[in-house]
Amino acid sequence: MSAAEIGVGMWGYGFMGRTHANAYRQVRHLPGAHAARPRQLVIGGRDGEAARQAAATYGFARHASDWREIVADPEVQLFDNSAWHDVHEEPCIAAAQAGKHVLCEKPLALDADAGRRMLAAVERAGVQHMVAFNYRFAPAVRRARELIAAGQLGEVRRIHVCYFQDHQADASLPSPWGGRSQTGVLDGLGSHAIDLARFLVGEIESVTADIRTFIPERGAGAGSRERIAMTEDDAFSAQVAFSAGALGVLEAAWVYAGSKNALRFEVNGSEGSLSWNLEDLNHLHFNRVPSGSGDPGGTRSLLVTDRGDPYVGAWWPPGHVLGWEHLHANLVAAFVDAIATGEPVAPWGATFADGLRAIEVAEAIRRSAASGRRETVGPPSIGARS
Amino acid sequence: MSAAEIGVGMWGYGFMGRTHANAYRQVRHLPGAHAARPRQLVIGGRDGEAARQAAATYGFARHASDWREIVADPEVQLFDNSAWHDVHEEPCIAAAQAGKHVLCEKPLALDADAGRRMLAAVERAGVQHMVAFNYRFAPAVRRARELIAAGQLGEVRRIHVCYFQDHQADASLPSPWGGRSQTGVLDGLGSHAIDLARFLVGEIESVTADIRTFIPERGAGAGSRERIAMTEDDAFSAQVAFSAGALGVLEAAWVYAGSKNALRFEVNGSEGSLSWNLEDLNHLHFNRVPSGSGDPGGTRSLLVTDRGDPYVGAWWPPGHVLGWEHLHANLVAAFVDAIATGEPVAPWGATFADGLRAIEVAEAIRRSAASGRRETVGPPSIGARS
Amino acid sequence: MSAAEIGVGMWGYGFMGRTHANAYRQVRHLPGAHAARPRQLVIGGRDGEAARQAAATYGFARHASDWREIVADPEVQLFDNSAWHDVHEEPCIAAAQAGKHVLCEKPLALDADAGRRMLAAVERAGVQHMVAFNYRFAPAVRRARELIAAGQLGEVRRIHVCYFQDHQADASLPSPWGGRSQTGVLDGLGSHAIDLARFLVGEIESVTADIRTFIPERGAGAGSRERIAMTEDDAFSAQVAFSAGALGVLEAAWVYAGSKNALRFEVNGSEGSLSWNLEDLNHLHFNRVPSGSGDPGGTRSLLVTDRGDPYVGAWWPPGHVLGWEHLHANLVAAFVDAIATGEPVAPWGATFADGLRAIEVAEAIRRSAASGRRETVGPPSIGARS
Amino acid sequence: MSAAEIGVGMWGYGFMGRTHANAYRQVRHLPGAHAARPRQLVIGGRDGEAARQAAATYGFARHASDWREIVADPEVQLFDNSAWHDVHEEPCIAAAQAGKHVLCEKPLALDADAGRRMLAAVERAGVQHMVAFNYRFAPAVRRARELIAAGQLGEVRRIHVCYFQDHQADASLPSPWGGRSQTGVLDGLGSHAIDLARFLVGEIESVTADIRTFIPERGAGAGSRERIAMTEDDAFSAQVAFSAGALGVLEAAWVYAGSKNALRFEVNGSEGSLSWNLEDLNHLHFNRVPSGSGDPGGTRSLLVTDRGDPYVGAWWPPGHVLGWEHLHANLVAAFVDAIATGEPVAPWGATFADGLRAIEVAEAIRRSAASGRRETVGPPSIGARS
């Protein structure tokens, strides 16, 4: 393999760690010429034995039980933080200061202030930075943005993005969190909805919102009789106003039975509309006012694996559909490419500025749910240009 | 035809007038035994010649150019007001005072105060009263309510209802209103969304909302060079909180390209979900947590024309699908039946109390859009029990 | 109502009789100018009391218990034979000889010889004639033919038409036929599939086929312990070759669980494809090779109620969908119009020549199922030009 | 990685070679305990330099330009023949004789006689053998077979399987084959349709069929003015009769515009039905007669990534959908597992006996298309028991 190699060090071997590891491996073995290929050097996490097993299973040369080892590793050029958001700030800032390019899972940080410190650090260090908003890398989603940018919808007037799962729907289930710091659905799933809305329609100016904890108490754990109070949100609904004039609705929940992984959007404009559902990720639905009497109009179901579609060249022939894991592979490929070429990851990839912006919107949603008033989000921080 | 006959007098011969006339005719000729059958006596409107033609075309014995003639007609038992909402109050109250049963198009009145006067009049007169919220009479919608009432969704946690059309999407079209009093989309389509949300999930306690007039100026009319300001809303988005704890989103617009007649809802509960789209009116989508290991789960597409479905006995064999006009026929049949039997139209049909409630919610939406705050709807008026 | 009136006399008051009666009534009351309107004069059937009730319920002036009365009625201009196919030949020929225009239910006759006699009679009499292949009058089906004729699919290479219901799927059900002459699924549903294939792709040259009676024995009737042999087919599958070179598959069954009224087709060409399902009758699915790099391709779902669609002017605004019964209304309107104007009902409507052709194809299917060989259909009879 | 390793040697580095290589790599790095993991030892093909590059890109330790090297390699336990079907027989037989387990791409051989020799060789050698009918390993397909086997459809009465692509639809495209031996659509795509029909419904007894070469002449190659005759089939349609009494329709074509990778099936029984489309591979549609008055019936869309679904444990959480490439990964995992455990690959995987049977059905289809008669397939060879 003669292309340049980008040494990768990962922190986190859980669900997201496995997903990122799989993505690096997929990208390394893609056919065709590439600016660079990732090299899986080291994976780490607090439990050294688990890290050792993860390294063996996922194909890393080494393992670590302290993120400082990875940040200090001279071969590591790309620091991938796939851990929970309460361990994002310090390792990412340290990695940037050590000159590593940084890819961080979402949400970027515990709050907007931490996010601003992280953004400042990567900008100061001049390294590439990305937040793992993987749904930007679904071919249908990228295609949607291209169609909007090309004016195919005319003036965008409305977007609805919701992300529904149902794994917490059953009130008899115990709390999914041990004693560990928790994340509600607004952070966990809502951050994806916020980012997609911004990716497709632009900046959000103000919000009104409602937040619910439908199940205020659960068992403490499997088999336990102890009951504990649940304080994290398990559903939210926000109405948003975009700077460009569009209306929006953002929602997320993990307590709505029947939705397995239903990240869905619908965008409506003066000349057309778009819709998508992650559970059917290879199809994008597109409607456009007929261009003349010979145009039958109608809503098109586009199987986005065809010639001209984003990413199709990298994978399989038209109609040989992709799965969920390929979105992370597309994301990782974009980040490795950005590192190799020095080109920005924006606008297709989300930078730390986008990650910060998603937190700022989430914080406005929380403020509005508490105040019962329309809350403005405030202007984007410097650098937050996607 | 030996069944009792209910003499019908209609005011209004436009689109809704034609729709109601068609419904009475369909219902009159349904096979099977019925408590009563409608008899098309008289149709009227301000333009006498047009009324004469409508009577001939739609099969009425007489025509009228003053609603007072119809209200005074001793053979008329059912007064049907299919005119615009600025001519609802006086004729409906007069009809009730004359002892006629009253069916009125939506929105019930120009404002909640007028609605309260109308409700008081019909209750005082002891006549049957109904608002033509025809979508309650879609077999799929009624089936949805039955499933919810039977607990098939568990605790209802969220509903989204939107009603989108696109006939005003193109800013180059002239104003659709002549010099006549206008109605925005909140009254025109939004009232249906509000009523469906109440029909399915119950009372709405508070709202936050945003309203848009996307096209602030249009040509005065076909061929005219004059430009006039458009003041009526052409889109709204509201977040609503239900008394029973559920979250809700209500929307309507006639400026979103690609939606012809897209009245859609999705209801999500702790154990199941439902969704529907008027453009595919014979199918209801239903999901429920599997009942055991032999139950494959999944989302069911129910073709609601089968044995056990609402209304199927009245129409065609299973799979011989219904169209939009049949919803009004089902509605009219229910009203005629209520008159003949003395049984209430509620809960399947909307009474004037429901019509009033839809106005009260719409007014709260307007207040919130102006104030930027959560606005409460207030308790239902006496009689508003569906 | 000033337009000319066409006096209608109907023979048959069962399911099809009710359907036709409903269609005449709908057409009579359509708004707009028409060449003529039907007038419901007389309905008849062997049971005089049932005929009397049908006349009252469906709005006919008179009733009859002998078809000769109807044929002899000087006011009757249109003789509608909605009875079973074993009473088609004699009344239709007599009606033609009496100068009546003749509309006959499908299948046209018991066999091709009878069909030829009927075709000869109507041609000799010079009257308008039509077979009630109502699915030609679904807006989506007519639109499909228009798209094919306009070359939108390029060279047509394949069609699949199937018509599946499930009311006979359960082997524990008694025989649906009393002592009366029976009709199998090839005649009952298959004739529709054959006609649609011809309507869309043209003449069928040869067939190979298989026929099944999956349930060879049933109870004699509700509550009876007697078992009777079932000799009629309840499923068939045929491969057909079209004169123009296309391949085809035709199927029908009423023993496939899960299909309520699933008349479906898919047409595939060198440049595009079409598909449709009667259970979702307002949508036509259409795919076409992209016309250039700006064309996203994809499969369009056309809601065929829009400006430019067939029949939309006669009914409701775009998106206000039609139901199954409207197909018969469209059919009846076309026949009344043909009578008033003298214009041919072909190619949109099926003539007796088309009805005969459907029988000839069905007979070839039966021959092939018996012989195990490819059987040719033979050239169309004179007049059989659609 | 402590599990046993199975040394893999592959012959063929084209599209299928890349697909298999990807599958081995995915399977090697799956988390969880496994009986064995594949080890990518050597990949080969006639062009040594291309083989060298393939080894580097896809992660094989060595490369080869003669299949004999691979067959002779003592570390190779699994010989994977991903080459064209004209180089299947000799290498597979040699590999079996050398004691290697053999995985071979479809169609198994150039004709049934060759297939019988291959089957005899692997049975004599006592090695595991498999044909790469990857669609058996789609979770929805396996689930379909489980539902049928559990009697959920009652008596199976009909199956339709078609496999349509459109890459050869345009007659102006040059011949896709250089001077190389060709394969028509019956071998290329039809073999998958035949195998799926057998997998779901059992043995095929007889067929009637039609075959078409719609484009009899093409340009010889890109840029060439030479025209060459095209002799290979580009569409076929067959009616089949199953031993168990069901009717069937099998079709394949690559000249039907609008189908990218549309392998579809529908199975209809006395109590239920199933349908699937590879372009939407994560959803299986399932209908079953309601079990009682509380069962709403309807057609279920099952997102087959849920607890209890085949393969879900190996991949991602429910709703995190799979792509086309995962079917080969599931297939390879099953073969490696069979080698490690000594358990049979049947019935979930296709053995050489299944591969032979697919050829025998294809040959009957060719005979029938030539004779115009129903042709019997003949009894399965010894060993052909799935």
CSV table of N, CA and C in Angstrom, one decimal, chain A residues 143 147 152 286-287 294-303, chain C residues 143 147 152 286-287 294-303:
chain,number,residue,atom,x,y,z
A,143,ARG,N,-26.8,14.3,-0.7
A,143,ARG,CA,-27.6,14.6,-2.0
A,143,ARG,C,-28.6,15.6,-1.7
A,147,LEU,N,-29.1,19.2,-3.5
A,147,LEU,CA,-30.3,19.6,-4.2
A,147,LEU,C,-30.8,21.0,-3.7
A,152,GLN,N,-33.1,23.6,-6.0
A,152,GLN,CA,-34.2,22.7,-6.5
A,152,GLN,C,-35.5,22.8,-5.7
A,286,PHE,N,-38.0,13.0,-3.3
A,286,PHE,CA,-37.8,14.3,-3.8
A,286,PHE,C,-39.0,14.7,-4.7
A,287,ASN,N,-39.5,15.8,-4.5
A,287,ASN,CA,-40.6,16.3,-5.2
A,287,ASN,C,-40.3,17.7,-5.8
A,294,GLY,N,-44.7,18.5,-20.2
A,294,GLY,CA,-44.3,17.2,-20.5
A,294,GLY,C,-43.7,16.5,-19.2
A,295,ASP,N,-43.6,17.3,-18.1
A,295,ASP,CA,-43.1,16.8,-16.9
A,295,ASP,C,-44.2,16.3,-16.0
A,296,PRO,N,-44.2,15.0,-15.7
A,296,PRO,CA,-45.4,14.5,-14.9
A,296,PRO,C,-45.3,14.8,-13.4
A,297,GLY,N,-44.3,15.5,-13.0
A,297,GLY,CA,-44.2,15.8,-11.5
A,297,GLY,C,-44.1,14.6,-10.7
A,298,GLY,N,-44.8,14.6,-9.5
A,298,GLY,CA,-44.7,13.4,-8.7
A,298,GLY,C,-43.6,13.5,-7.7
A,299,THR,N,-43.6,12.5,-6.8
A,299,THR,CA,-42.5,12.4,-5.8
A,299,THR,C,-41.6,11.3,-6.2
A,300,ARG,N,-40.4,11.6,-6.3
A,300,ARG,CA,-39.4,10.6,-6.8
A,300,ARG,C,-38.8,9.9,-5.6
A,301,SER,N,-38.6,8.6,-5.7
A,301,SER,CA,-37.8,7.9,-4.8
A,301,SER,C,-36.5,7.6,-5.5
A,302,LEU,N,-35.5,8.3,-5.0
A,302,LEU,CA,-34.1,8.1,-5.6
A,302,LEU,C,-33.3,7.1,-4.8
A,303,LEU,N,-32.9,6.1,-5.5
A,303,LEU,CA,-32.0,5.1,-4.9
A,303,LEU,C,-30.6,5.6,-5.0
C,143,ARG,N,-53.6,7.0,-17.6
C,143,ARG,CA,-52.4,7.8,-17.6
C,143,ARG,C,-51.2,6.9,-18.1
C,147,LEU,N,-48.8,7.4,-21.2
C,147,LEU,CA,-47.3,7.5,-21.1
C,147,LEU,C,-46.6,6.5,-22.1
C,152,GLN,N,-42.8,7.1,-23.5
C,152,GLN,CA,-42.0,7.3,-22.3
C,152,GLN,C,-41.3,6.1,-21.8
C,286,PHE,N,-43.8,5.6,-11.7
C,286,PHE,CA,-43.2,5.8,-13.0
C,286,PHE,C,-41.8,6.1,-12.9
C,287,ASN,N,-41.0,5.4,-13.7
C,287,ASN,CA,-39.6,5.5,-13.8
C,287,ASN,C,-39.1,5.8,-15.2
C,294,GLY,N,-28.8,16.9,-15.2
C,294,GLY,CA,-29.6,17.6,-14.2
C,294,GLY,C,-30.8,16.8,-13.7
C,295,ASP,N,-31.1,15.7,-14.3
C,295,ASP,CA,-32.3,15.0,-14.0
C,295,ASP,C,-31.9,13.9,-13.0
C,296,PRO,N,-32.5,13.9,-11.8
C,296,PRO,CA,-32.1,13.0,-10.8
C,296,PRO,C,-32.7,11.5,-11.0
C,297,GLY,N,-33.5,11.3,-12.0
C,297,GLY,CA,-34.0,10.0,-12.2
C,297,GLY,C,-34.9,9.6,-11.1
C,298,GLY,N,-34.9,8.3,-10.7
C,298,GLY,CA,-35.7,7.9,-9.6
C,298,GLY,C,-37.1,7.4,-10.1
C,299,THR,N,-37.8,6.8,-9.2
C,299,THR,CA,-39.2,6.3,-9.4
C,299,THR,C,-40.2,7.3,-8.9
C,300,ARG,N,-41.0,7.8,-9.7
C,300,ARG,CA,-41.9,8.8,-9.3
C,300,ARG,C,-43.2,8.2,-8.8
C,301,SER,N,-43.8,8.7,-7.8
C,301,SER,CA,-45.1,8.3,-7.3
C,301,SER,C,-46.0,9.5,-7.8
C,302,LEU,N,-46.9,9.2,-8.7
C,302,LEU,CA,-47.7,10.3,-9.3
C,302,LEU,C,-49.1,10.2,-8.6
C,303,LEU,N,-49.5,11.2,-7.9
C,303,LEU,CA,-50.9,11.2,-7.4
C,303,LEU,C,-51.8,11.8,-8.5
